[in-house]
Amino acid sequence: MIRKVFAIGVMFMVTACTWAAHEVTAPQNIFARESISLNGSWHYFADPQEQGYYDYRMNPVSWGYFLNAKPQRPSDLIEYDFDASPTMQIPGDWNTQDERLFMYEGTVWFCRKFKVDSIEFRDQERTLLYFGAVNYEAIVFVNGKEVGRHIGGFTPFCFDVTDILREGENFVVVKVDNKRHRDNVPTRIFDWWNYGGITRDVLLVNVPDTYVEDYTLEVNREKGKGKTGKYCEICFSAKLNDKKADQQVTLLIPELKIEKTFTTDANGEFHSKFKIQGSKLQLWSPDNPKLYSIIIGHGEERISDEVAFRTIETRGKEILLNGEPIFLRGVCVHDESAYSNHRLRTAAESDTLIAWAKELGCNFLRLAHYPHNELTVREAERQGVLLWSEIPVYWTISWENEDTYRNAERQLTDMIRRDHNRGAIIIWSIANETPHGEARDRFLSRLATQARSLDSTRLISMAMEVLSASNYVNRLQDNMNEYVDVVSFNQYVGWYRDVHDAPHMRWEIPYDKPVIVSEFGGGAKAGLHGDVDQRWTEEFQERLYRENLAMLEKIEGLAGTCPWVLKDFRSQRRLLPGIQNLFNRKGLYSDQGEKKKAFYVLKKWYEHK
Ligand code: GCB
């Protein structure tokens, strides 16, 4: 959104202000704020030795590449030049935009210029620099000064850059490093492509000095009966960025004729409840993905959103959506586009994945193994697809390391902060296939407690592991049982273990909670046909699905299934030439959208679920 021309007097106010650039919480519903996009062409170059950041003694340098310096005299020595370097599209991963960087893991510098006179800065306003996601570690500089850092590849972050911008030309430089480390989240080993770069939107956002930082609008689980019949209780809360009391915040839901004003307390927030006649409110569900337009107002600020009202809870071994049992016909998916197989960038790319899942008969997606692009979450919500959202606490991370815990907790918090108004999300998942042990239990129970304290309205789960069977009996035993609402586990009978044993397998899950099989499956190369006993053929995978579905059907309390995986995806672990070629081939679709035989087996099963 390009707005009026920047006024010199206002610029003076901007440069005269005293705050330093600093990190701020990314405002809720960023796309509804006044902003200009910094997406597009960014200059870049790889710097494997981080020479633009450290000197030859490994000390950080003051003359680093973030200065975007130019020779002032012919004799000046400057060994980089953003303007003369190639460009790539942001958002986007570097691996699929420059073949030299396909396998690269390390530092890449990015630079983009922008004019501030295309933004109208008004009195009493702030400008925030927002990144939807950068994988993995980002150091951000504006006009040569560091404004902040961020670690974690899949969640948004934001800096207040008001005092650093100047009239006319400005530049932002980002040092992005996607090297793997043992103590990171995820750790060094994971089964997906380590796409590096500025992978989601970059925005310059204009907000008032005091703005609505966050809000929550949802239906309370408890529905009651009043004098005039059934009603739904709506909870609405909001929080300003400042602890300012007596500020008025309005909520408008035109279709429900709701117009209400609320007043902030000394913490700059309020928590309120009001009732709506039950018959007036259409609850969101896969069959009726009804969204209500809302407008939140504070001073001159207006924030529009679309919200899904629904309830989600468990009763014994059932999952109840709006009070009714539902079977989750799911499939797992990575945040990778179909056909071109890069880190997903557009709503159209989300739509393709969602359409494929719907063709399979799905009403549920497990967004594995990290928070996906917000565009996918919103598209799924519009199209009536329930979601499981997860953080990359994957396999064996450093359970004893407090920094690793803080990193995981931050990613969990930011995932929940970004998406807690997205009714399509019904499950927060805190981990995938983690090894049993005291340190892990401590780590994960802290995460579960944090998730519940941030959002008590959704279900918590994690993909557990089943230890091998004895006498064909598989028993799920995990101390984390008491922290989750839904018991989920991954199992690969017929692929990694017990080929041909599925028909004899029995499952014992000694918990009175709903069960989701969060992964099962096996690989096939689309178009490779042969004997049912020949690995990688579509026939092998087809039989595996038949046998697995018959086996899983017998699980008491089965409330959903999420086979692994919707489409073949890139992975550096998948090396078999001619078959894998750096793709995990467990997709029901190939990476080019060809349906494999197993697709039809699952589709048929889902028709009866
Ligand atoms: C798993 C993991 C998943 C892998 C999959 C596989 O258990 O959770 O990330 O990609 O197995 O294909 O081995």
Coordinates of C-alpha atoms in Angstrom, one line a residue, residues 192-475:
W192 CA 13.3 -32.4 5.3
W193 CA 15.2 -29.9 3.1
N194 CA 17.1 -27.2 5.1
Y195 CA 15.8 -24.4 2.9
G196 CA 17.8 -21.3 3.7
G197 CA 16.9 -17.6 3.3
I198 CA 14.2 -15.1 3.9
T199 CA 11.4 -17.5 3.2
R200 CA 8.3 -15.5 4.2
D201 CA 7.1 -11.9 3.7
V202 CA 9.0 -8.8 4.7
L203 CA 6.9 -5.8 5.6
L204 CA 7.4 -2.2 6.8
V205 CA 4.4 -1.7 9.1
N206 CA 3.0 1.6 10.3
V207 CA 1.3 1.5 13.7
P208 CA 0.2 4.2 16.1
D209 CA 2.4 4.8 19.1
T210 CA -0.1 2.9 21.2
Y211 CA -1.6 0.0 19.2
V212 CA -3.5 -3.2 19.6
E213 CA -0.7 -5.7 19.8
D214 CA -2.8 -8.8 20.3
Y215 CA -6.4 -9.9 20.6
T216 CA -8.3 -13.1 21.0
L217 CA -11.9 -13.8 19.9
E218 CA -13.3 -17.2 20.5
V219 CA -16.3 -19.2 21.7
N220 CA -16.1 -20.5 25.2
R221 CA -16.4 -24.2 25.5
E222 CA -19.3 -23.9 27.8
K223 CA -22.6 -23.2 26.2
G224 CA -25.4 -22.4 28.5
K225 CA -29.1 -22.1 28.6
G226 CA -30.6 -18.7 29.5
K227 CA -34.1 -17.4 29.7
T228 CA -34.3 -16.9 26.0
G229 CA -32.9 -20.4 25.1
K230 CA -29.4 -21.6 24.2
Y231 CA -26.6 -19.1 24.1
C232 CA -22.9 -19.1 23.2
E233 CA -20.5 -17.4 25.4
I234 CA -17.9 -15.4 23.4
C235 CA -14.6 -14.4 25.0
F236 CA -12.9 -11.3 23.7
S237 CA -9.6 -10.0 25.0
A238 CA -7.1 -7.5 23.7
K239 CA -3.7 -6.2 24.8
L240 CA -2.0 -2.9 23.8
N241 CA 1.7 -2.7 23.3
D242 CA 1.8 -0.2 26.2
K243 CA 0.5 -0.6 29.7
K244 CA -2.0 2.2 29.3
A245 CA -5.2 2.2 31.3
D246 CA -8.6 3.6 30.2
Q247 CA -8.1 3.1 26.5
Q248 CA -11.2 2.2 24.5
V249 CA -11.2 -0.7 22.2
T250 CA -14.2 -1.5 20.0
L251 CA -15.4 -4.8 18.5
L252 CA -17.7 -4.8 15.5
I253 CA -19.2 -8.0 14.1
P254 CA -21.6 -6.5 11.5
E255 CA -23.3 -9.8 10.6
L256 CA -24.2 -10.5 14.2
K257 CA -25.0 -6.8 14.9
I258 CA -22.5 -6.7 17.6
E259 CA -20.9 -3.4 18.5
K260 CA -19.2 -3.2 21.8
T261 CA -16.6 -1.0 23.6
F262 CA -14.2 -2.2 26.2
T263 CA -11.7 -0.4 28.4
T264 CA -8.2 -1.4 29.2
D265 CA -6.9 -1.9 32.7
A266 CA -3.6 -0.7 34.2
N267 CA -1.8 -3.4 32.1
G268 CA -3.2 -2.1 28.9
E269 CA -5.4 -5.1 28.4
F270 CA -8.9 -6.5 29.2
H271 CA -10.6 -9.9 29.2
S272 CA -14.3 -9.9 28.6
K273 CA -17.2 -12.3 28.0
F274 CA -20.5 -11.7 26.4
K275 CA -23.4 -13.9 25.2
I276 CA -24.9 -14.5 21.8
Q277 CA -28.2 -16.2 21.2
G278 CA -27.2 -19.8 20.2
S279 CA -29.4 -19.9 17.1
K280 CA -27.7 -16.7 15.7
L281 CA -24.2 -18.0 15.6
Q282 CA -23.1 -20.4 12.8
L283 CA -20.3 -22.5 14.1
W284 CA -17.4 -23.2 11.8
S285 CA -16.8 -26.8 10.6
P286 CA -15.4 -28.6 7.6
D287 CA -19.0 -28.9 6.2
N288 CA -19.7 -25.2 6.9
P289 CA -16.5 -23.2 7.1
K290 CA -18.4 -20.1 8.1
L291 CA -16.2 -17.1 8.9
Y292 CA -17.4 -13.8 10.4
S293 CA -15.8 -10.5 9.5
I294 CA -14.8 -8.5 12.5
I295 CA -13.3 -5.0 12.9
I296 CA -11.3 -4.1 16.0
G297 CA -10.9 -0.4 16.6
H298 CA -8.7 1.7 18.9
G299 CA -8.3 5.4 18.2
E300 CA -7.7 5.8 14.5
E301 CA -6.6 2.2 14.2
R302 CA -8.9 -0.4 12.4
I303 CA -8.0 -4.0 12.2
S304 CA -10.1 -6.3 10.1
D305 CA -10.1 -10.0 10.4
E306 CA -12.2 -13.1 9.6
V307 CA -12.8 -15.5 12.5
A308 CA -14.1 -19.0 12.8
F309 CA -16.2 -19.7 15.9
R310 CA -16.1 -23.3 16.9
T311 CA -15.4 -25.5 20.0
I312 CA -13.0 -28.4 20.3
E313 CA -12.8 -30.7 23.2
T314 CA -12.4 -34.4 24.1
R315 CA -14.8 -36.8 25.9
G316 CA -13.1 -40.1 26.8
K317 CA -11.7 -41.4 23.6
E318 CA -13.6 -39.0 21.3
I319 CA -12.7 -35.7 19.8
L320 CA -15.7 -33.3 19.7
L321 CA -16.0 -30.5 17.3
N322 CA -18.9 -28.2 18.2
G323 CA -20.0 -30.9 20.7
E324 CA -20.2 -33.7 18.0
P325 CA -17.7 -36.6 17.6
I326 CA -15.5 -36.2 14.5
F327 CA -13.1 -38.5 12.8
L328 CA -10.0 -36.7 11.6
R329 CA -9.4 -37.8 8.0
G330 CA -5.9 -36.4 7.8
V331 CA -2.6 -36.4 6.0
C332 CA 0.8 -35.0 6.9
V333 CA 2.3 -32.3 4.7
H334 CA 5.5 -30.2 4.6
D335 CA 5.6 -26.5 3.8
E336 CA 6.9 -27.1 0.3
S337 CA 5.2 -26.2 -2.9
A338 CA 4.0 -28.9 -5.4
Y339 CA 5.6 -29.2 -8.8
S340 CA 8.5 -26.7 -8.3
N341 CA 9.3 -28.1 -4.8
H342 CA 10.6 -25.0 -3.1
R343 CA 9.7 -23.5 0.3
L344 CA 6.1 -22.5 -0.1
R345 CA 5.6 -18.8 -1.0
T346 CA 2.1 -18.1 -2.2
A347 CA -1.6 -18.7 -1.3
A348 CA -2.0 -20.4 -4.7
E349 CA 0.7 -22.9 -3.7
S350 CA -1.2 -23.5 -0.4
D351 CA -4.4 -24.0 -2.4
T352 CA -2.8 -26.7 -4.6
L353 CA -1.8 -28.7 -1.5
I354 CA -5.2 -28.2 0.1
A355 CA -7.0 -29.2 -3.1
W356 CA -4.9 -32.4 -3.3
A357 CA -5.7 -33.3 0.3
K358 CA -9.4 -32.6 -0.2
E359 CA -9.4 -34.9 -3.3
L360 CA -8.1 -37.6 -1.0
G361 CA -11.1 -37.0 1.2
C362 CA -9.3 -35.2 4.0
N363 CA -10.8 -32.9 6.6
F364 CA -7.6 -32.5 8.5
L365 CA -3.9 -31.7 7.8
R366 CA -1.0 -32.3 10.1
L367 CA 1.4 -29.4 9.3
A368 CA 4.7 -31.2 9.9
H369 CA 7.1 -30.5 11.6
Y370 CA 7.3 -26.8 12.2
P371 CA 4.9 -23.8 11.9
H372 CA 3.8 -23.5 8.2
N373 CA 3.2 -20.3 6.2
E374 CA 0.3 -18.3 7.6
L375 CA -1.1 -18.3 4.1
T376 CA -1.7 -22.1 4.3
V377 CA -3.4 -21.7 7.7
R378 CA -5.7 -19.1 6.4
E379 CA -6.5 -20.9 3.2
A380 CA -7.2 -24.1 5.1
E381 CA -9.5 -22.2 7.4
R382 CA -11.5 -20.7 4.4
Q383 CA -11.8 -24.2 2.9
G384 CA -12.9 -26.0 6.1
V385 CA -9.8 -28.0 6.8
L386 CA -8.9 -28.7 10.4
L387 CA -5.2 -28.3 11.4
W388 CA -2.5 -29.7 13.6
S389 CA 0.4 -27.2 14.0
E390 CA 3.8 -28.2 15.4
I391 CA 7.2 -27.0 16.5
P392 CA 10.4 -28.6 15.3
V393 CA 11.2 -30.4 18.6
Y394 CA 12.2 -33.3 16.4
W395 CA 14.0 -36.6 17.2
T396 CA 16.9 -36.1 19.6
I397 CA 17.5 -32.5 20.6
S398 CA 19.6 -31.3 23.6
W399 CA 17.1 -32.0 26.4
E400 CA 19.5 -30.8 29.1
N401 CA 20.4 -27.5 27.5
E402 CA 18.5 -24.6 28.9
D403 CA 19.2 -22.4 25.8
T404 CA 17.7 -25.2 23.7
Y405 CA 14.6 -25.2 25.9
R406 CA 14.3 -21.4 25.6
N407 CA 14.6 -21.6 21.9
A408 CA 11.8 -24.3 21.7
E409 CA 9.6 -22.4 24.1
R410 CA 10.1 -19.2 22.0
Q411 CA 9.1 -21.0 18.8
L412 CA 6.0 -22.5 20.6
T413 CA 5.0 -19.1 22.0
D414 CA 5.4 -17.4 18.6
M415 CA 3.5 -20.1 16.8
I416 CA 0.6 -19.8 19.2
R417 CA 0.8 -16.0 19.2
R418 CA 0.6 -15.8 15.4
D419 CA -2.3 -18.3 15.0
H420 CA -4.4 -18.3 18.1
N421 CA -7.3 -16.7 16.2
R422 CA -7.3 -19.3 13.6
G423 CA -10.2 -21.6 14.5
A424 CA -9.1 -24.2 11.9
I425 CA -6.2 -25.1 14.2
I426 CA -7.4 -27.5 16.8
I427 CA -4.2 -29.1 18.0
W428 CA -0.8 -27.7 19.1
S429 CA 1.8 -30.3 18.9
I430 CA 4.9 -30.0 21.0
A431 CA 7.2 -32.7 19.6
N432 CA 7.8 -35.5 17.1
E433 CA 9.3 -38.9 17.8
T434 CA 11.4 -38.1 20.8
P435 CA 13.2 -40.7 22.9
H436 CA 11.9 -41.6 26.3
G437 CA 13.9 -40.3 29.3
E438 CA 13.8 -38.1 32.3
A439 CA 15.4 -35.1 30.7
R440 CA 13.1 -35.3 27.8
D441 CA 10.1 -35.6 30.1
R442 CA 11.1 -32.5 31.9
F443 CA 11.7 -30.5 28.7
L444 CA 8.4 -31.6 27.1
S445 CA 6.3 -31.2 30.2
R446 CA 7.5 -27.6 30.5
L447 CA 6.5 -27.0 26.9
A448 CA 3.1 -28.5 27.4
T449 CA 2.5 -26.4 30.5
Q450 CA 3.6 -23.3 28.5
A451 CA 1.3 -24.2 25.6
R452 CA -1.7 -24.6 28.0
S453 CA -1.0 -21.4 29.8
L454 CA -1.0 -19.5 26.4
D455 CA -4.0 -21.3 25.0
S456 CA -6.4 -23.3 27.2
T457 CA -8.9 -23.8 24.4
R458 CA -7.1 -26.1 22.1
L459 CA -5.9 -29.7 22.4
I460 CA -2.3 -30.6 23.0
S461 CA -0.6 -33.5 21.5
M462 CA 2.8 -34.8 20.3
A463 CA 3.8 -37.6 17.9
M464 CA 5.0 -40.4 20.2
E465 CA 6.8 -43.6 19.4
V466 CA 5.7 -47.1 19.9
L467 CA 8.4 -49.4 21.0
S468 CA 8.7 -52.6 19.0
A469 CA 6.0 -55.3 19.3
S470 CA 6.4 -58.5 21.2
N471 CA 4.2 -61.3 20.1
Y472 CA 2.6 -58.9 17.7
V473 CA 1.3 -56.7 20.6
N474 CA 2.2 -53.0 20.3
R475 CA 1.9 -51.2 23.6

